[in-house]
Coordinates of C-alpha atoms in Angstrom, one line a residue:
M253 CA -17.8 -11.0 -22.2
E254 CA -15.9 -7.4 -23.4
T255 CA -13.4 -7.3 -21.1
S256 CA -9.9 -5.8 -23.5
G257 CA -6.9 -8.3 -23.1
G258 CA -5.2 -5.3 -21.7
I259 CA -7.6 -5.4 -18.3
Q260 CA -6.7 -9.4 -18.5
A261 CA -3.3 -9.4 -19.3
S262 CA -2.5 -7.4 -15.5
L263 CA -2.6 -9.4 -12.0
S264 CA -4.4 -6.4 -11.2
G265 CA -6.8 -6.8 -14.1
R266 CA -7.4 -11.0 -13.0
Y267 CA -8.4 -9.8 -10.3
A268 CA -10.8 -7.4 -11.7
V269 CA -12.4 -9.8 -13.4
A270 CA -13.0 -12.2 -11.2
L271 CA -14.5 -10.1 -9.2
F272 CA -16.4 -8.2 -12.2
D273 CA -18.0 -12.2 -12.5
L274 CA -18.5 -12.9 -9.7
A275 CA -20.4 -9.5 -9.3
R276 CA -22.4 -10.2 -12.4
D277 CA -23.9 -13.6 -11.5
A278 CA -24.5 -12.3 -7.9
N279 CA -26.9 -9.5 -9.6
A280 CA -24.5 -6.8 -7.3
L281 CA -21.9 -4.7 -10.2
D282 CA -23.5 -1.4 -8.4
T283 CA -23.8 -2.8 -5.0
V284 CA -19.9 -3.8 -5.8
A285 CA -19.0 -0.7 -7.8
E286 CA -20.1 1.4 -4.3
S287 CA -18.0 -0.8 -1.8
L288 CA -14.9 0.0 -4.3
G289 CA -15.9 3.8 -4.1
A290 CA -15.7 3.6 -0.7
L291 CA -12.6 2.0 -0.8
K292 CA -11.3 3.8 -2.9
A293 CA -12.4 7.2 -1.1
A294 CA -10.7 5.5 1.9
V295 CA -7.1 4.9 0.1
A296 CA -7.1 8.4 -1.0
E297 CA -8.3 9.9 2.1
S298 CA -6.6 8.1 4.8
P299 CA -2.6 7.9 5.3
D300 CA -3.7 5.2 7.9
F301 CA -5.2 3.3 5.3
K302 CA -3.3 3.4 2.4
G303 CA -0.9 1.9 5.0
L304 CA -2.6 -0.8 5.4
I305 CA -2.6 -1.8 2.2
T306 CA 0.5 -1.4 0.7
S307 CA 2.2 -2.3 4.4
P308 CA 4.6 -6.0 3.4
V309 CA 5.2 -6.2 7.4
L310 CA 1.2 -7.3 8.3
S311 CA 1.3 -11.3 8.4
R312 CA -1.2 -12.6 6.3
D313 CA -3.5 -13.2 9.1
A314 CA -3.1 -9.8 10.7
A315 CA -4.1 -8.6 7.2
G316 CA -6.8 -9.9 6.6
K317 CA -8.1 -9.6 10.1
T318 CA -7.7 -5.7 9.9
I319 CA -9.5 -5.6 6.6
A320 CA -12.1 -7.3 7.8
A321 CA -12.5 -5.3 10.1
V322 CA -13.0 -2.3 8.1
A323 CA -14.8 -3.6 5.8
S324 CA -17.4 -4.5 8.6
S325 CA -17.0 -0.7 9.9
M326 CA -17.0 0.9 6.5
G327 CA -20.4 -1.4 5.4
I328 CA -18.6 -3.3 2.4
D329 CA -21.0 -5.7 0.9
A330 CA -20.0 -8.9 1.7
L331 CA -19.1 -10.0 -2.1
T332 CA -16.3 -7.7 -1.5
A333 CA -15.2 -8.1 1.9
K334 CA -14.9 -11.6 0.9
F335 CA -12.5 -10.8 -1.9
L336 CA -10.3 -8.3 0.3
G337 CA -9.6 -11.3 2.2
V338 CA -8.6 -13.0 -0.8
L339 CA -6.3 -10.4 -1.6
A340 CA -4.9 -9.9 1.9
Q341 CA -4.2 -13.5 1.9
N342 CA -2.6 -13.3 -1.5
R343 CA -0.4 -10.5 0.0
R344 CA -2.6 -8.5 -2.9
L345 CA -3.7 -6.3 -0.8
G346 CA -1.0 -2.5 -2.4
Q347 CA -3.2 -4.1 -6.2
L348 CA -6.6 -2.8 -4.4
P349 CA -6.2 0.6 -6.4
A350 CA -5.3 -0.9 -9.9
V351 CA -8.3 -3.9 -9.3
I352 CA -10.9 -1.0 -8.7
R353 CA -9.6 1.1 -11.7
A354 CA -9.5 -2.2 -13.8
Y355 CA -13.5 -3.0 -12.4
E356 CA -14.5 0.9 -13.1
T357 CA -13.7 0.1 -16.9
L358 CA -15.4 -3.1 -17.3
L359 CA -18.4 -1.6 -15.2
S360 CA -18.2 1.0 -17.9
N361 CA -17.6 -2.0 -20.7
H362 CA -20.7 -3.2 -20.0
K363 CA -22.8 -0.2 -19.4
G364 CA -21.8 0.6 -22.6
E365 CA -20.5 3.8 -21.5
A366 CA -16.7 5.6 -22.1
R367 CA -15.4 6.5 -18.8
A368 CA -13.6 10.4 -18.6
E369 CA -10.9 11.2 -16.3
V370 CA -10.8 15.0 -15.6
T371 CA -9.1 17.0 -13.9
S372 CA -9.5 20.8 -12.9
A373 CA -7.9 23.2 -10.9
H374 CA -10.6 23.7 -8.6
P375 CA -13.3 21.4 -7.5
L376 CA -16.3 20.8 -10.3
T377 CA -19.6 21.5 -9.3
K378 CA -22.4 18.9 -9.9
T379 CA -24.4 20.7 -13.0
Q380 CA -20.4 21.1 -14.2
I381 CA -20.1 17.6 -14.2
T382 CA -23.3 16.7 -15.5
A383 CA -22.8 19.3 -18.8
L384 CA -19.0 18.2 -19.0
A385 CA -20.8 14.7 -19.3
K386 CA -23.2 16.0 -21.9
S387 CA -20.9 17.0 -24.0
L388 CA -18.4 14.6 -23.9
K389 CA -21.6 12.2 -25.0
A390 CA -22.0 14.2 -28.3
R391 CA -18.3 14.1 -28.7
V392 CA -18.2 10.4 -28.4
G393 CA -21.3 9.1 -29.4
R394 CA -21.7 7.2 -25.8
E395 CA -22.6 7.6 -22.6
V396 CA -19.4 9.5 -20.5
A397 CA -18.6 8.5 -16.5
V398 CA -17.1 11.2 -15.6
E399 CA -14.3 10.6 -12.5
A400 CA -13.1 13.8 -11.8
K401 CA -9.8 14.8 -9.2
V402 CA -8.5 18.2 -8.8
D403 CA -4.9 18.8 -9.1
P404 CA -4.5 22.9 -8.5
A405 CA -0.8 22.4 -10.6
I406 CA -2.9 23.0 -13.7
L407 CA -4.0 26.2 -13.0
G408 CA -6.9 26.4 -14.7
G409 CA -9.6 24.8 -17.5
L410 CA -9.3 21.3 -17.9
V411 CA -7.6 18.0 -18.5
V412 CA -9.6 15.4 -19.7
K413 CA -8.8 11.9 -20.7
I414 CA -11.0 9.3 -22.2
G415 CA -9.3 5.7 -22.9
S416 CA -6.3 6.6 -25.1
Q417 CA -7.1 10.5 -26.2
M418 CA -6.9 13.1 -24.0
I419 CA -7.3 16.6 -24.7
D420 CA -5.4 19.4 -22.3
S421 CA -7.4 22.7 -22.1
S422 CA -5.3 23.7 -18.6
I423 CA -3.6 27.1 -18.4
R424 CA -0.4 25.5 -17.3
T425 CA -0.2 23.5 -20.4
R426 CA -1.0 26.8 -22.3
L427 CA 2.1 28.9 -20.6
N428 CA 4.2 26.0 -21.6
T429 CA 3.5 26.3 -24.9
L430 CA 3.8 30.1 -25.0
A431 CA 6.4 29.7 -23.2
M432 CA 8.2 27.2 -25.6
A433 CA 7.0 29.5 -28.4
M434 CA 8.5 32.2 -26.9
K435 CA 12.5 30.3 -26.9
G436 CA 11.8 30.1 -30.8

């Protein structure tokens, strides 16, 4: 398997590798990825869900039952739901966002594609994301999975991270560079 030592070295990475191996064996890599995507959105959008996974007060059993109910209501696949139960029993639900990121990286590596985290001041359209992916593919030399984020603080332009490489064409950075140049 083409996992990097960096992913396996972290706790969340070990969980992600275990889930990835189980999903690969069950021929459910994309199904698990869809479920994890729904969970990722829930963490980002729901303060209650984020509170559930980070609460130190909930007992293992209560966390397990609650996460099972949430998974069922969200239509999460059986493998991912069982995995969430394991995280709850091990008091590791707080690791879920990091596990999801590591799983996404493993899946991209498995598919032979690079992952690009793109931050823009305003939401990008599907057409813009497709054009950006095509442009990044020409630069990187392989397919690129684009994860779009919105951060109004960058004012405009894009910040693109692919692995350890970062391309920052944000207006905020340009203004900061100009301010530094003016200070001499």
